[in-house]
PDB file of C-alpha atoms and ligand atoms in Angstrom:
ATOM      1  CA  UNK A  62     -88.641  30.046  59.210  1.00  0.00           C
ATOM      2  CA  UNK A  63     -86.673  32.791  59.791  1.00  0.00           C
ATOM      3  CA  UNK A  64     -83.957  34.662  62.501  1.00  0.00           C
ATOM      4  CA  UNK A  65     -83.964  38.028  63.764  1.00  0.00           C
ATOM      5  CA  UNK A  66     -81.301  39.975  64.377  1.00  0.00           C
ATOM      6  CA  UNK A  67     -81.003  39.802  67.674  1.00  0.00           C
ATOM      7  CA  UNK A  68     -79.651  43.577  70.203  1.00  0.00           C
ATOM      8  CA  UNK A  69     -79.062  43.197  73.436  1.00  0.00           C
ATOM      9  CA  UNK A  70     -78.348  45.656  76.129  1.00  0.00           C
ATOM     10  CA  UNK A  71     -77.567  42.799  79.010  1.00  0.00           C
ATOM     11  CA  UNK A  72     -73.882  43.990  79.467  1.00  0.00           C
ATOM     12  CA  UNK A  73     -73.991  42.004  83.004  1.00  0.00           C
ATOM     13  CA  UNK A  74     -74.418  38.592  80.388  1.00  0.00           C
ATOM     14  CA  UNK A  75     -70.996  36.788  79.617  1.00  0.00           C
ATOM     15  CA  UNK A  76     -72.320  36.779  75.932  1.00  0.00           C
ATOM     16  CA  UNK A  77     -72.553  40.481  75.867  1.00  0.00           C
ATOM     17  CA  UNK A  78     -70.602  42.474  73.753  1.00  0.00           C
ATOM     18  CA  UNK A  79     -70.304  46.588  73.449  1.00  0.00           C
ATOM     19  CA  UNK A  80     -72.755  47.572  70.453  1.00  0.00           C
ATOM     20  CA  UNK A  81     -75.406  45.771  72.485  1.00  0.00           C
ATOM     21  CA  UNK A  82     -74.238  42.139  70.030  1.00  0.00           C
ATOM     22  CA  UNK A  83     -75.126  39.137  71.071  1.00  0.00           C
ATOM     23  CA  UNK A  84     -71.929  36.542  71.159  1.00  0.00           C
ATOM     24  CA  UNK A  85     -73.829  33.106  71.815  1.00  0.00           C
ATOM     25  CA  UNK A  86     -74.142  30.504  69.249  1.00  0.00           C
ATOM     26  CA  UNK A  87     -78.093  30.360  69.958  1.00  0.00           C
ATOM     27  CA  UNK A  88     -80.608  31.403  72.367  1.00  0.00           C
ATOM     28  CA  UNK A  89     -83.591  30.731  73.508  1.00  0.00           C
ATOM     29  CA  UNK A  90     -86.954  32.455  74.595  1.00  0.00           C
ATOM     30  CA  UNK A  91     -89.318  31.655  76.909  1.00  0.00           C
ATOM     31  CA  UNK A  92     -92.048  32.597  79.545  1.00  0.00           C
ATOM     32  CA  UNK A  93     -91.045  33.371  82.586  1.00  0.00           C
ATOM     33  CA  UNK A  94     -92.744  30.645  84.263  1.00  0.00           C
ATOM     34  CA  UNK A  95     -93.291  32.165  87.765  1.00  0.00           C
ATOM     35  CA  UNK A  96     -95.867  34.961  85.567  1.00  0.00           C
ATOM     36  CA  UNK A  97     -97.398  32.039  83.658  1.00  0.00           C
ATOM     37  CA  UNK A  98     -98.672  32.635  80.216  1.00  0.00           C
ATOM     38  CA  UNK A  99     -96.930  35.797  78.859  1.00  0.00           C
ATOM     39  CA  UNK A 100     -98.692  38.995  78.754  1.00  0.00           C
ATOM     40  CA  UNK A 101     -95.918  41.498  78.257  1.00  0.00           C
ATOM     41  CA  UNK A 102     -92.485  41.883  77.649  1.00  0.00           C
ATOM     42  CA  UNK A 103     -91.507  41.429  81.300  1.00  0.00           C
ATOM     43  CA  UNK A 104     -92.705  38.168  81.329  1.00  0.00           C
ATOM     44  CA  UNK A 105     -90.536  36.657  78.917  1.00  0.00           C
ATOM     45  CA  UNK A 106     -86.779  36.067  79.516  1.00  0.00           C
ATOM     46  CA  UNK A 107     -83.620  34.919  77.858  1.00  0.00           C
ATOM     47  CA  UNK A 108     -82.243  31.176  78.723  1.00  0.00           C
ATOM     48  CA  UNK A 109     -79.129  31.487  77.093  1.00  0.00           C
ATOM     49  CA  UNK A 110     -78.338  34.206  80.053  1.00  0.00           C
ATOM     50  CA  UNK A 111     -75.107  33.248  82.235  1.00  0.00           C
ATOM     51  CA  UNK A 112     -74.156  36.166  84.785  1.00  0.00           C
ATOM     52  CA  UNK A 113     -70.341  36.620  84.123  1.00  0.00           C
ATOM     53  CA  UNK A 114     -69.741  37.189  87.797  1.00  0.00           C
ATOM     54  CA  UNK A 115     -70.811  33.263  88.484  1.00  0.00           C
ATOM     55  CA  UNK A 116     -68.148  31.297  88.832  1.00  0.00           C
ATOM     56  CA  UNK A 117     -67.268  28.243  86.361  1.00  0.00           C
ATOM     57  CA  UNK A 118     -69.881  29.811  83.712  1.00  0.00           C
ATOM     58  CA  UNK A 119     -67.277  30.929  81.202  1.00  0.00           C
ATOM     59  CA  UNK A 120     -67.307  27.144  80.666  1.00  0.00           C
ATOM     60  CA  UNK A 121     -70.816  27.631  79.867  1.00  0.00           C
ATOM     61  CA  UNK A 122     -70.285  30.621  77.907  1.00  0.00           C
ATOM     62  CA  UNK A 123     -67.831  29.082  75.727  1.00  0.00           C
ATOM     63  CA  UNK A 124     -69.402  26.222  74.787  1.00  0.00           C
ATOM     64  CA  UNK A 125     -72.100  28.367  73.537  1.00  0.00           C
ATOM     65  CA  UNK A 126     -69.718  30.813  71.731  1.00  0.00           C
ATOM     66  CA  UNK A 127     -70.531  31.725  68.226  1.00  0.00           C
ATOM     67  CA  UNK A 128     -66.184  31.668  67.604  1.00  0.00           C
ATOM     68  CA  UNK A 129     -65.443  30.631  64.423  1.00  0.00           C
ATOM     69  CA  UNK A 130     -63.744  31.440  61.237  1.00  0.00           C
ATOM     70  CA  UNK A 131     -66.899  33.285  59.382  1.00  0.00           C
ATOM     71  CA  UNK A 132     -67.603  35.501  62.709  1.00  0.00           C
ATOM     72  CA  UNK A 133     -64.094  36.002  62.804  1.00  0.00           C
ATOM     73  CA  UNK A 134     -63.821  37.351  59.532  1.00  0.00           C
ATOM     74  CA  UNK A 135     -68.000  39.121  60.137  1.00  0.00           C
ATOM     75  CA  UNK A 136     -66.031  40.870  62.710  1.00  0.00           C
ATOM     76  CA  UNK A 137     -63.103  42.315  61.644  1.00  0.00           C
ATOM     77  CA  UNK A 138     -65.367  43.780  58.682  1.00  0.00           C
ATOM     78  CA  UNK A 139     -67.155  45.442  61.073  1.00  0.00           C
ATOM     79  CA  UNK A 140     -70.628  42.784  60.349  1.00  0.00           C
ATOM     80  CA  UNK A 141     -72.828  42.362  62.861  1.00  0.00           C
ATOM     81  CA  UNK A 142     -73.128  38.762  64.008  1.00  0.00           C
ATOM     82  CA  UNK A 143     -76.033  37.420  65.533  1.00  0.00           C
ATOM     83  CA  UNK A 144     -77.094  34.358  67.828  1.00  0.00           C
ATOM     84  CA  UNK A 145     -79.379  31.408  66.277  1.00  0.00           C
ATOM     85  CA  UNK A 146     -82.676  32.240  68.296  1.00  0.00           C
ATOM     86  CA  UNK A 147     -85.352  29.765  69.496  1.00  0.00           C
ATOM     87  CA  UNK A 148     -88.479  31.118  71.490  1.00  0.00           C
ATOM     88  CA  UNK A 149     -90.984  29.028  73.358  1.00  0.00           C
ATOM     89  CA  UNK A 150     -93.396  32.020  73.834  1.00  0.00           C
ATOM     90  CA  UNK A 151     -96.297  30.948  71.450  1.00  0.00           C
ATOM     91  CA  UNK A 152     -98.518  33.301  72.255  1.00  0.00           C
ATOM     92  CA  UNK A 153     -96.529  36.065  70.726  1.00  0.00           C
ATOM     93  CA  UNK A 154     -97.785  37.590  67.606  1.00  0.00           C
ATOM     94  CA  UNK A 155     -94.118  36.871  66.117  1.00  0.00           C
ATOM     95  CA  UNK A 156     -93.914  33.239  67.119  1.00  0.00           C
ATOM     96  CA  UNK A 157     -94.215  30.548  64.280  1.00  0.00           C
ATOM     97  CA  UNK A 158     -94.643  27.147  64.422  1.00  0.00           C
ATOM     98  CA  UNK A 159     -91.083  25.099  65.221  1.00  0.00           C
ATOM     99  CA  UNK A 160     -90.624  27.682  67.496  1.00  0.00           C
ATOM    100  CA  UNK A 161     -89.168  30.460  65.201  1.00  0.00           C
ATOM    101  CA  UNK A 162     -89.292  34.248  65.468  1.00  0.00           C
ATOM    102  CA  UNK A 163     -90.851  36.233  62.538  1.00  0.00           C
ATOM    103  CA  UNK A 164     -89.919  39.307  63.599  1.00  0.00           C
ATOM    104  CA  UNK A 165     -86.709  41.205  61.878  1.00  0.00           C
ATOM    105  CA  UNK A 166     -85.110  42.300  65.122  1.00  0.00           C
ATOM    106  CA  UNK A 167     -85.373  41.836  68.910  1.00  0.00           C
ATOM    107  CA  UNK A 168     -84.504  43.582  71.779  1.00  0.00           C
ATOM    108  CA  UNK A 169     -83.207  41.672  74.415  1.00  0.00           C
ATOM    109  CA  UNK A 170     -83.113  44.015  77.739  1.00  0.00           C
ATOM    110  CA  UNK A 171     -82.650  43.667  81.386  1.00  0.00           C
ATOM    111  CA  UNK A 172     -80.717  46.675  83.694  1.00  0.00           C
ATOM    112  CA  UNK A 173     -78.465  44.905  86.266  1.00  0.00           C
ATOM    113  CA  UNK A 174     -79.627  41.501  85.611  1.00  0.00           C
ATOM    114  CA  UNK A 175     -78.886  38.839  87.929  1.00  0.00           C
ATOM    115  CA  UNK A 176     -80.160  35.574  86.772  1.00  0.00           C
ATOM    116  CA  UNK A 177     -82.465  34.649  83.848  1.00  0.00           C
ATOM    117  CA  UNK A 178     -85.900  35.804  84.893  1.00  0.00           C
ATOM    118  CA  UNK A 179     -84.343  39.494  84.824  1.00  0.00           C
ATOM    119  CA  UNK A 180     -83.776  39.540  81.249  1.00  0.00           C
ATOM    120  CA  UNK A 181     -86.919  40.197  78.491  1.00  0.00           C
ATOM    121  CA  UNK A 182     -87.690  39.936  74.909  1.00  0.00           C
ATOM    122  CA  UNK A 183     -88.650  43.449  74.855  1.00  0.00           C
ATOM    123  CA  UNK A 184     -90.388  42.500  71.095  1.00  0.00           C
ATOM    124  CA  UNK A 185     -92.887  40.613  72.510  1.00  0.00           C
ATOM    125  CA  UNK A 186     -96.474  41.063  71.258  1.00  0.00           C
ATOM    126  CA  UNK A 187     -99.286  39.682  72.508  1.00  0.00           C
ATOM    127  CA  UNK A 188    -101.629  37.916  70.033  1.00  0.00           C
ATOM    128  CA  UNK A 189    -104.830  39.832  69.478  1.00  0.00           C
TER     129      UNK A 189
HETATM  130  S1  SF4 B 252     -78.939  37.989  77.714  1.00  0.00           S
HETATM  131 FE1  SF4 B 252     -79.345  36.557  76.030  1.00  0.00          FE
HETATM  132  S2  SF4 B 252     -79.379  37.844  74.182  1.00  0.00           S
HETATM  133 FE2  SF4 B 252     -78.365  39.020  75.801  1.00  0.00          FE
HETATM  134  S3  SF4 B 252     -76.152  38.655  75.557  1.00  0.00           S
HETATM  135 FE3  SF4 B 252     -76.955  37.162  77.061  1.00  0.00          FE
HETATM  136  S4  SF4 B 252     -77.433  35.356  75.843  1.00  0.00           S
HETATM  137 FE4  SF4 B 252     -77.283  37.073  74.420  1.00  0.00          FE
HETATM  138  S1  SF4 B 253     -90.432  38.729  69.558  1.00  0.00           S
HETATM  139 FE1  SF4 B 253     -91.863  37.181  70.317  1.00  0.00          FE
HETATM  140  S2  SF4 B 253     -91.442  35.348  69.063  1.00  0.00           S
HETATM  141 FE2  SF4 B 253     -89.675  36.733  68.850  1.00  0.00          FE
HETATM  142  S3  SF4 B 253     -88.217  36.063  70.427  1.00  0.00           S
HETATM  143 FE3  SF4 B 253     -89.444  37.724  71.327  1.00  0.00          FE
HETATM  144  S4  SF4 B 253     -91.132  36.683  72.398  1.00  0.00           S
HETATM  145 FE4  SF4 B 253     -90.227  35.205  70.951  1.00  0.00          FE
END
C-alpha cells in the first residue's frame, strides 16, 4: 500500500487551502457514475468534495478535518500535509488492490466546481 501526495486546485472545496493542499482527513476516488467505467480523467471525481457555499457543510468539513497536533506542528514548519486517499477507480493503471493509489502524487482539479461530479483525478491512467 501506499499514499500519494495529494494537490489540489479546487479552491471552491471547503477543504481547500492556498498552495493547492488538501485539508481533509481522507478522500476518496471514484467513477463518475453517470460516464460509467472510467476512460479519462474527467470521468473520475473526488467524494470528499463539499462546496463551501452550501450551507451546514462546514459541519461536514470539520468532521473530516485533518486538525490535529502533528499537522499543527507540519504546518507551522512549513510541511506539506496531505489527506489519507482511497480510490474506487480500478481500472486505473495506479489502482492496487484494497483500493490504494500507487502513484506518488495526484492532481485533483476542477475550475468552478459545483458539486462532486465537477472535480477529477487528473492522474488517472487508463490500464493498457
Ligand atoms: S476537492 Fe477533494 S482533494 Fe480537493 S480540497 Fe476538496 S476534498 Fe480535497
Ligand atoms: S491516480 Fe488513479 S488510482 Fe490514483 S487516485 Fe487517481 S484515479 Fe485513483
Amino acid at each position: 500500500m501506499s499514499n500519494p501526495m495529494v494537490k489540489c486546485s479546487v479552491d471552491q472545496c471547503t477543504h481547500y487551502m492556498p498552495g493547492d493542499q488538501c485539508m481533509a482527513a481522507k478522500i476518496s476516488v471514484y467513477n463518475d457514475e453517470a460516464q460509467g467505467t472510467s476512460a479519462k480523467p474527467q470521468d473520475t471525481l473526488c467524494k470528499a468534495f463539499h462546496h463551501r457555499k452550501t450551507v451546514g457543510d462546514m459541519i461536514g468539513a470539520f468532521h473530516n478535518a485533518n486538525i490535529g497536533g502533528s499537522v499543527t506542528a507540519a504546518f507551522m514548519e512549513g510541511t506539506q500535509i496531505t489527506p489519507a486517499v482511497e480510490c474506487f477507480v480500478n481500472n486505473c493503471k495506479f489502482w492496487d488492490n484494497g483500493n490504494y493509489c500507487n502513484a506518488e502524487h495526484i492532481h485533483v482539479a476542477g475550475p468552478n466546481a459545483a458539486k462532486t461530479s465537477d472535480t477529477d483525478c487528473e492522474t488517472f491512467q487508463s490500464q493498457k
